[in-house]
Amino acid sequence: MDQKDKASRDLAIKARDLAKPFGSYLALNGIDLDIQRGECVTIFGPNGAGKTTLIKVLATIMNPSAGTVWIDGINLKDNIEEVRRRIGIVTHQTFLYNNLTTYENLDFYCRMFGVPNRKERLLEVIETVGMTSRLHDRVGTLSRGMQQRVSFARSQLHKPPIMLLDEPETGLDQDSISMLWKMLKGSTEDRRTIVLTTHNLEQGLEFADRILIMDQGKIVYEGLRQSLDLPGLKKAYKSSTGALP
Amino acid sequence: MNFWHTVAAITWKDTISEMRTKEIVSSVLVFTLLVIVIFNFSFGATQQTMKVVAPGILWVTFAFAGVLSLNRLFVPEKEQDCLEGLMVCPVSREAIYTGKMLGSLIFMLVVEVIALPIFTLLFNLPVLSLQIVTITVLATFGFVVVGTLFSAVAINTKAREMVLPILFFPIISPVIISAVKATEISLAGGSWSSLVPWLPMIAAFDAIFFVVSFLIFSYVIEE
């Protein structure tokens, strides 16, 4: 094994020269990314900066037009199914079927991820998000906040070592946002690798070990949590993107 | 994960969802029955005339009903943003195709199981024979094999209701023609051997397009 391969294996996420165009616009423009195991990285940036595209590429939902991604040392092109097993994703879309109950949705995803002892695991996960009482209700009858909690439970079923979260708080009220951040903090205590995109500077900063700011498909700022406070982050955001945070 | 476990999970999910909403089966069934009744009154003629026009009526009805059903196949995934949820699952795209295809086959067969006796009643023709049931199962399999693929193509287009029939009918026409011819022979009292040119043609189409659709589905569904 050469040094380069070994370095890739030691990282939870490694990306080199990622590019993704949409028409003439480059949503990702030569992104390089190294994320250590157990690290929490928050990505900020204005709308259209490329945050969601980056998450979709890392989650294998979207193929980059150029560049390479390694997840847990596995090249996406070599074993994409193994990579998918190691990723849990939460976005503002819940990926839940409205006509199925909470139980049926989670059972479906357990089957898709080949989770052993399905029922046991499902009940364990649903309890952590406080939704046991709505287990047999159709997802379509749940509030947006409740659906997002079930979606968080869905992402945890297969115990992924890497969590990708793309603006998970979008469309939630304050109570639901607080609940969501609480659940995310629970995930950080498990020492999982977490990549989060958000517009909430305060929460995102509190949550992170490292901050990235993206603009026009590029990472334009990188800093460690210890070296930043909220005013400092706001200043960095404005100077690197030209936009108001 | 085992290929067939994934297929079963997807078919189960689609079937449960359809049992709750009855969106596909009820609308397709109503459409099918209406078309059969309208044709019955339009051609309300002698038994001889009926024997000539019935195969065409039957297969035109099932073909249009098939399009109606296939148009809805990926709608839950699209409308409820679940397509990306399926994409991040560590399962082969071929298993997703097979699962969706089998779900669609079940819905179509349910409609046909109800429609065929009504067709028999209204047209006073023996369409509930083993020969016609065999033709129906084979042709329906052909419909869903091609339709599932094109439904996945159409779901990402703005005018999916128009795109699907435009893609679907030119490809599926050999199956419709063969099914009409085979049904005509069967209604005329032909033996199994007289169905030989048509039944193997449908079966060959099914096999070829199943393999082709199975292999190219991942390119269609991924981005």
PDB file of C-alpha atoms in Angstrom, chain B residues 3-214:
ATOM      1  CA  PHE B   3     -31.261  -9.234  -4.453  1.00  0.00           C
ATOM      2  CA  TRP B   4     -34.658 -10.858  -3.941  1.00  0.00           C
ATOM      3  CA  HIS B   5     -35.032  -9.438  -0.407  1.00  0.00           C
ATOM      4  CA  THR B   6     -34.658  -5.963  -1.889  1.00  0.00           C
ATOM      5  CA  VAL B   7     -37.109  -6.765  -4.667  1.00  0.00           C
ATOM      6  CA  ALA B   8     -39.623  -8.084  -2.114  1.00  0.00           C
ATOM      7  CA  ALA B   9     -39.174  -4.984   0.106  1.00  0.00           C
ATOM      8  CA  ILE B  10     -39.875  -2.605  -2.784  1.00  0.00           C
ATOM      9  CA  THR B  11     -42.834  -4.588  -4.123  1.00  0.00           C
ATOM     10  CA  TRP B  12     -44.233  -4.856  -0.570  1.00  0.00           C
ATOM     11  CA  LYS B  13     -43.857  -1.104  -0.037  1.00  0.00           C
ATOM     12  CA  ASP B  14     -45.602  -0.264  -3.326  1.00  0.00           C
ATOM     13  CA  THR B  15     -48.379  -2.780  -2.708  1.00  0.00           C
ATOM     14  CA  ILE B  16     -49.082  -1.564   0.859  1.00  0.00           C
ATOM     15  CA  SER B  17     -49.094   2.026  -0.354  1.00  0.00           C
ATOM     16  CA  GLU B  18     -51.462   1.173  -3.216  1.00  0.00           C
ATOM     17  CA  MET B  19     -53.773  -0.782  -0.915  1.00  0.00           C
ATOM     18  CA  ARG B  20     -54.083   2.354   1.227  1.00  0.00           C
ATOM     19  CA  THR B  21     -54.681   4.867  -1.543  1.00  0.00           C
ATOM     20  CA  LYS B  22     -56.046   2.659  -4.351  1.00  0.00           C
ATOM     21  CA  GLU B  23     -54.886   5.458  -6.642  1.00  0.00           C
ATOM     22  CA  ILE B  24     -53.643   3.277  -9.476  1.00  0.00           C
ATOM     23  CA  VAL B  25     -56.007   0.305  -9.358  1.00  0.00           C
ATOM     24  CA  SER B  26     -59.207   2.325  -8.919  1.00  0.00           C
ATOM     25  CA  SER B  27     -58.481   4.893 -11.620  1.00  0.00           C
ATOM     26  CA  VAL B  28     -57.195   2.313 -14.093  1.00  0.00           C
ATOM     27  CA  LEU B  29     -60.117   0.003 -13.380  1.00  0.00           C
ATOM     28  CA  VAL B  30     -62.698   2.743 -13.870  1.00  0.00           C
ATOM     29  CA  PHE B  31     -60.968   3.773 -17.111  1.00  0.00           C
ATOM     30  CA  THR B  32     -60.861   0.167 -18.343  1.00  0.00           C
ATOM     31  CA  LEU B  33     -64.508  -0.504 -17.582  1.00  0.00           C
ATOM     32  CA  LEU B  34     -65.610   2.759 -19.188  1.00  0.00           C
ATOM     33  CA  VAL B  35     -63.704   2.013 -22.374  1.00  0.00           C
ATOM     34  CA  ILE B  36     -65.108  -1.530 -22.539  1.00  0.00           C
ATOM     35  CA  VAL B  37     -68.674  -0.247 -22.035  1.00  0.00           C
ATOM     36  CA  ILE B  38     -68.243   2.550 -24.597  1.00  0.00           C
ATOM     37  CA  PHE B  39     -66.833   0.159 -27.194  1.00  0.00           C
ATOM     38  CA  ASN B  40     -69.595  -2.316 -26.431  1.00  0.00           C
ATOM     39  CA  PHE B  41     -72.267   0.272 -27.241  1.00  0.00           C
ATOM     40  CA  SER B  42     -70.342   1.660 -30.208  1.00  0.00           C
ATOM     41  CA  PHE B  43     -70.002  -1.740 -31.868  1.00  0.00           C
ATOM     42  CA  GLY B  44     -73.281  -3.091 -30.550  1.00  0.00           C
ATOM     43  CA  ALA B  45     -73.653  -5.467 -33.479  1.00  0.00           C
ATOM     44  CA  THR B  46     -73.698  -9.127 -34.309  1.00  0.00           C
ATOM     45  CA  GLN B  47     -71.586 -11.808 -32.670  1.00  0.00           C
ATOM     46  CA  GLN B  48     -69.539 -12.050 -35.875  1.00  0.00           C
ATOM     47  CA  THR B  49     -68.638  -8.366 -35.809  1.00  0.00           C
ATOM     48  CA  MET B  50     -67.806  -8.613 -32.137  1.00  0.00           C
ATOM     49  CA  LYS B  51     -65.400 -11.484 -32.791  1.00  0.00           C
ATOM     50  CA  VAL B  52     -63.571  -9.321 -35.323  1.00  0.00           C
ATOM     51  CA  VAL B  53     -63.325  -6.149 -33.251  1.00  0.00           C
ATOM     52  CA  ALA B  54     -63.068  -7.601 -29.724  1.00  0.00           C
ATOM     53  CA  PRO B  55     -59.312  -8.440 -29.762  1.00  0.00           C
ATOM     54  CA  GLY B  56     -58.471  -4.903 -30.846  1.00  0.00           C
ATOM     55  CA  ILE B  57     -60.799  -3.396 -28.248  1.00  0.00           C
ATOM     56  CA  LEU B  58     -59.360  -5.573 -25.506  1.00  0.00           C
ATOM     57  CA  TRP B  59     -55.728  -4.718 -26.223  1.00  0.00           C
ATOM     58  CA  VAL B  60     -56.243  -1.054 -26.970  1.00  0.00           C
ATOM     59  CA  THR B  61     -58.021  -0.840 -23.623  1.00  0.00           C
ATOM     60  CA  PHE B  62     -55.274  -2.675 -21.744  1.00  0.00           C
ATOM     61  CA  ALA B  63     -52.524  -0.702 -23.491  1.00  0.00           C
ATOM     62  CA  PHE B  64     -54.040   2.676 -22.575  1.00  0.00           C
ATOM     63  CA  ALA B  65     -54.849   1.441 -19.078  1.00  0.00           C
ATOM     64  CA  GLY B  66     -51.243   0.312 -18.811  1.00  0.00           C
ATOM     65  CA  VAL B  67     -49.978   3.790 -19.678  1.00  0.00           C
ATOM     66  CA  LEU B  68     -52.298   5.288 -17.078  1.00  0.00           C
ATOM     67  CA  SER B  69     -50.948   2.911 -14.455  1.00  0.00           C
ATOM     68  CA  LEU B  70     -47.288   3.250 -15.454  1.00  0.00           C
ATOM     69  CA  ASN B  71     -47.520   7.033 -15.399  1.00  0.00           C
ATOM     70  CA  ARG B  72     -48.109   6.809 -11.640  1.00  0.00           C
ATOM     71  CA  LEU B  73     -45.407   4.238 -10.924  1.00  0.00           C
ATOM     72  CA  PHE B  74     -42.639   6.597  -9.768  1.00  0.00           C
ATOM     73  CA  VAL B  75     -44.948   9.420  -8.682  1.00  0.00           C
ATOM     74  CA  PRO B  76     -44.804   8.573  -4.930  1.00  0.00           C
ATOM     75  CA  GLU B  77     -41.011   8.607  -5.114  1.00  0.00           C
ATOM     76  CA  LYS B  78     -40.996  11.908  -6.992  1.00  0.00           C
ATOM     77  CA  GLU B  79     -43.758  13.771  -5.168  1.00  0.00           C
ATOM     78  CA  GLN B  80     -42.659  12.694  -1.701  1.00  0.00           C
ATOM     79  CA  ASP B  81     -38.953  13.186  -2.493  1.00  0.00           C
ATOM     80  CA  CYS B  82     -38.225   9.526  -1.828  1.00  0.00           C
ATOM     81  CA  LEU B  83     -36.287   8.809  -5.017  1.00  0.00           C
ATOM     82  CA  GLU B  84     -33.074  10.101  -3.426  1.00  0.00           C
ATOM     83  CA  GLY B  85     -33.893   8.028  -0.345  1.00  0.00           C
ATOM     84  CA  LEU B  86     -33.932   4.941  -2.563  1.00  0.00           C
ATOM     85  CA  MET B  87     -30.740   6.056  -4.292  1.00  0.00           C
ATOM     86  CA  VAL B  88     -28.744   6.182  -1.047  1.00  0.00           C
ATOM     87  CA  CYS B  89     -29.727   2.631  -0.118  1.00  0.00           C
ATOM     88  CA  PRO B  90     -26.952   0.061  -0.612  1.00  0.00           C
ATOM     89  CA  VAL B  91     -28.961  -1.961  -3.099  1.00  0.00           C
ATOM     90  CA  SER B  92     -28.510  -2.598  -6.793  1.00  0.00           C
ATOM     91  CA  ARG B  93     -30.514  -0.444  -9.163  1.00  0.00           C
ATOM     92  CA  GLU B  94     -31.542  -3.650 -10.928  1.00  0.00           C
ATOM     93  CA  ALA B  95     -33.289  -4.759  -7.726  1.00  0.00           C
ATOM     94  CA  ILE B  96     -35.134  -1.423  -7.574  1.00  0.00           C
ATOM     95  CA  TYR B  97     -36.218  -1.915 -11.201  1.00  0.00           C
ATOM     96  CA  THR B  98     -37.401  -5.475 -10.602  1.00  0.00           C
ATOM     97  CA  GLY B  99     -39.276  -4.498  -7.433  1.00  0.00           C
ATOM     98  CA  LYS B 100     -41.068  -1.586  -9.105  1.00  0.00           C
ATOM     99  CA  MET B 101     -41.790  -3.723 -12.167  1.00  0.00           C
ATOM    100  CA  LEU B 102     -43.337  -6.537 -10.106  1.00  0.00           C
ATOM    101  CA  GLY B 103     -45.471  -4.032  -8.189  1.00  0.00           C
ATOM    102  CA  SER B 104     -46.770  -2.635 -11.452  1.00  0.00           C
ATOM    103  CA  LEU B 105     -47.405  -6.149 -12.770  1.00  0.00           C
ATOM    104  CA  ILE B 106     -49.545  -6.924  -9.710  1.00  0.00           C
ATOM    105  CA  PHE B 107     -51.625  -3.739 -10.152  1.00  0.00           C
ATOM    106  CA  MET B 108     -52.178  -4.427 -13.864  1.00  0.00           C
ATOM    107  CA  LEU B 109     -53.111  -8.069 -13.277  1.00  0.00           C
ATOM    108  CA  VAL B 110     -55.615  -7.075 -10.568  1.00  0.00           C
ATOM    109  CA  VAL B 111     -57.310  -4.730 -13.052  1.00  0.00           C
ATOM    110  CA  GLU B 112     -57.311  -7.417 -15.760  1.00  0.00           C
ATOM    111  CA  VAL B 113     -58.702 -10.073 -13.408  1.00  0.00           C
ATOM    112  CA  ILE B 114     -61.717  -7.802 -12.856  1.00  0.00           C
ATOM    113  CA  ALA B 115     -61.972  -6.524 -16.417  1.00  0.00           C
ATOM    114  CA  LEU B 116     -61.826  -9.848 -18.273  1.00  0.00           C
ATOM    115  CA  PRO B 117     -65.040 -11.337 -16.796  1.00  0.00           C
ATOM    116  CA  ILE B 118     -66.852  -8.047 -17.468  1.00  0.00           C
ATOM    117  CA  PHE B 119     -65.561  -8.123 -21.024  1.00  0.00           C
ATOM    118  CA  THR B 120     -66.862 -11.694 -21.345  1.00  0.00           C
ATOM    119  CA  LEU B 121     -70.253 -10.604 -20.051  1.00  0.00           C
ATOM    120  CA  LEU B 122     -70.649  -7.528 -22.248  1.00  0.00           C
ATOM    121  CA  PHE B 123     -69.222  -8.946 -25.465  1.00  0.00           C
ATOM    122  CA  ASN B 124     -70.524 -12.468 -24.938  1.00  0.00           C
ATOM    123  CA  LEU B 125     -67.177 -13.922 -25.978  1.00  0.00           C
ATOM    124  CA  PRO B 126     -65.113 -16.629 -24.259  1.00  0.00           C
ATOM    125  CA  VAL B 127     -62.170 -14.481 -23.224  1.00  0.00           C
ATOM    126  CA  LEU B 128     -61.786 -16.361 -19.948  1.00  0.00           C
ATOM    127  CA  SER B 129     -60.027 -19.253 -21.645  1.00  0.00           C
ATOM    128  CA  LEU B 130     -56.595 -20.543 -20.665  1.00  0.00           C
ATOM    129  CA  GLN B 131     -55.242 -19.366 -24.009  1.00  0.00           C
ATOM    130  CA  ILE B 132     -56.342 -15.766 -23.530  1.00  0.00           C
ATOM    131  CA  VAL B 133     -55.239 -15.717 -19.896  1.00  0.00           C
ATOM    132  CA  THR B 134     -51.788 -16.866 -21.069  1.00  0.00           C
ATOM    133  CA  ILE B 135     -51.709 -14.181 -23.769  1.00  0.00           C
ATOM    134  CA  THR B 136     -52.808 -11.581 -21.223  1.00  0.00           C
ATOM    135  CA  VAL B 137     -50.140 -12.494 -18.652  1.00  0.00           C
ATOM    136  CA  LEU B 138     -47.367 -12.554 -21.263  1.00  0.00           C
ATOM    137  CA  ALA B 139     -48.416  -9.271 -22.895  1.00  0.00           C
ATOM    138  CA  THR B 140     -48.908  -7.535 -19.543  1.00  0.00           C
ATOM    139  CA  PHE B 141     -45.438  -8.611 -18.504  1.00  0.00           C
ATOM    140  CA  GLY B 142     -44.138  -7.012 -21.709  1.00  0.00           C
ATOM    141  CA  PHE B 143     -46.058  -3.804 -20.919  1.00  0.00           C
ATOM    142  CA  VAL B 144     -44.618  -3.438 -17.432  1.00  0.00           C
ATOM    143  CA  VAL B 145     -41.089  -4.479 -18.411  1.00  0.00           C
ATOM    144  CA  VAL B 146     -40.854  -1.637 -20.933  1.00  0.00           C
ATOM    145  CA  GLY B 147     -43.191   0.706 -19.076  1.00  0.00           C
ATOM    146  CA  THR B 148     -41.233   0.638 -15.814  1.00  0.00           C
ATOM    147  CA  LEU B 149     -38.097   1.742 -17.635  1.00  0.00           C
ATOM    148  CA  PHE B 150     -39.841   4.526 -19.540  1.00  0.00           C
ATOM    149  CA  SER B 151     -41.763   5.583 -16.455  1.00  0.00           C
ATOM    150  CA  ALA B 152     -38.391   6.186 -14.771  1.00  0.00           C
ATOM    151  CA  VAL B 153     -37.281   8.183 -17.819  1.00  0.00           C
ATOM    152  CA  ALA B 154     -40.498  10.218 -17.886  1.00  0.00           C
ATOM    153  CA  ILE B 155     -40.622  10.995 -14.166  1.00  0.00           C
ATOM    154  CA  ASN B 156     -37.783  13.497 -14.451  1.00  0.00           C
ATOM    155  CA  THR B 157     -39.373  15.349 -17.356  1.00  0.00           C
ATOM    156  CA  LYS B 158     -41.822  18.208 -17.052  1.00  0.00           C
ATOM    157  CA  ALA B 159     -44.491  16.678 -19.309  1.00  0.00           C
ATOM    158  CA  ARG B 160     -44.306  13.111 -18.047  1.00  0.00           C
ATOM    159  CA  GLU B 161     -47.926  12.292 -18.988  1.00  0.00           C
ATOM    160  CA  MET B 162     -47.042  12.981 -22.627  1.00  0.00           C
ATOM    161  CA  VAL B 163     -43.509  11.622 -22.631  1.00  0.00           C
ATOM    162  CA  LEU B 164     -44.408   8.132 -21.438  1.00  0.00           C
ATOM    163  CA  PRO B 165     -46.932   7.251 -24.202  1.00  0.00           C
ATOM    164  CA  ILE B 166     -44.675   8.755 -26.875  1.00  0.00           C
ATOM    165  CA  LEU B 167     -41.783   6.533 -25.755  1.00  0.00           C
ATOM    166  CA  PHE B 168     -43.882   3.535 -24.776  1.00  0.00           C
ATOM    167  CA  PHE B 169     -46.220   2.867 -27.716  1.00  0.00           C
ATOM    168  CA  PRO B 170     -43.652   2.622 -30.539  1.00  0.00           C
ATOM    169  CA  ILE B 171     -41.611   0.105 -28.535  1.00  0.00           C
ATOM    170  CA  ILE B 172     -44.554  -1.897 -27.251  1.00  0.00           C
ATOM    171  CA  SER B 173     -46.406  -2.123 -30.595  1.00  0.00           C
ATOM    172  CA  PRO B 174     -45.003  -5.619 -31.438  1.00  0.00           C
ATOM    173  CA  VAL B 175     -46.553  -6.917 -28.211  1.00  0.00           C
ATOM    174  CA  ILE B 176     -49.906  -5.234 -28.878  1.00  0.00           C
ATOM    175  CA  ILE B 177     -50.035  -6.537 -32.470  1.00  0.00           C
ATOM    176  CA  SER B 178     -49.026 -10.055 -31.412  1.00  0.00           C
ATOM    177  CA  ALA B 179     -51.545 -10.057 -28.555  1.00  0.00           C
ATOM    178  CA  VAL B 180     -54.349  -8.885 -30.873  1.00  0.00           C
ATOM    179  CA  LYS B 181     -53.505 -11.553 -33.449  1.00  0.00           C
ATOM    180  CA  ALA B 182     -53.212 -14.308 -30.842  1.00  0.00           C
ATOM    181  CA  THR B 183     -56.510 -13.278 -29.212  1.00  0.00           C
ATOM    182  CA  GLU B 184     -58.210 -13.241 -32.624  1.00  0.00           C
ATOM    183  CA  ILE B 185     -57.029 -16.802 -33.327  1.00  0.00           C
ATOM    184  CA  SER B 186     -58.063 -17.938 -29.862  1.00  0.00           C
ATOM    185  CA  LEU B 187     -61.560 -16.428 -30.184  1.00  0.00           C
ATOM    186  CA  ALA B 188     -61.910 -18.154 -33.562  1.00  0.00           C
ATOM    187  CA  GLY B 189     -61.347 -21.474 -31.772  1.00  0.00           C
ATOM    188  CA  GLY B 190     -57.715 -21.935 -32.850  1.00  0.00           C
ATOM    189  CA  SER B 191     -55.520 -24.522 -31.174  1.00  0.00           C
ATOM    190  CA  TRP B 192     -52.354 -23.833 -29.135  1.00  0.00           C
ATOM    191  CA  SER B 193     -50.246 -24.722 -32.170  1.00  0.00           C
ATOM    192  CA  SER B 194     -52.001 -22.071 -34.244  1.00  0.00           C
ATOM    193  CA  LEU B 195     -50.835 -19.475 -31.669  1.00  0.00           C
ATOM    194  CA  VAL B 196     -47.216 -20.424 -32.293  1.00  0.00           C
ATOM    195  CA  PRO B 197     -46.088 -17.445 -34.357  1.00  0.00           C
ATOM    196  CA  TRP B 198     -47.517 -14.949 -31.863  1.00  0.00           C
ATOM    197  CA  LEU B 199     -47.021 -16.337 -28.366  1.00  0.00           C
ATOM    198  CA  PRO B 200     -43.276 -17.000 -28.802  1.00  0.00           C
ATOM    199  CA  MET B 201     -42.963 -13.522 -30.299  1.00  0.00           C
ATOM    200  CA  ILE B 202     -44.448 -11.951 -27.155  1.00  0.00           C
ATOM    201  CA  ALA B 203     -42.320 -14.207 -24.938  1.00  0.00           C
ATOM    202  CA  ALA B 204     -39.167 -13.298 -26.879  1.00  0.00           C
ATOM    203  CA  PHE B 205     -40.015  -9.595 -26.630  1.00  0.00           C
ATOM    204  CA  ASP B 206     -40.564  -9.982 -22.875  1.00  0.00           C
ATOM    205  CA  ALA B 207     -37.227 -11.722 -22.408  1.00  0.00           C
ATOM    206  CA  ILE B 208     -35.209  -9.325 -24.570  1.00  0.00           C
ATOM    207  CA  PHE B 209     -36.708  -6.160 -23.123  1.00  0.00           C
ATOM    208  CA  PHE B 210     -36.533  -7.449 -19.568  1.00  0.00           C
ATOM    209  CA  VAL B 211     -32.785  -8.004 -19.954  1.00  0.00           C
ATOM    210  CA  VAL B 212     -32.262  -4.664 -21.741  1.00  0.00           C
ATOM    211  CA  SER B 213     -34.369  -2.674 -19.258  1.00  0.00           C
ATOM    212  CA  PHE B 214     -32.755  -4.481 -16.309  1.00  0.00           C
TER     213      PHE B 214
END
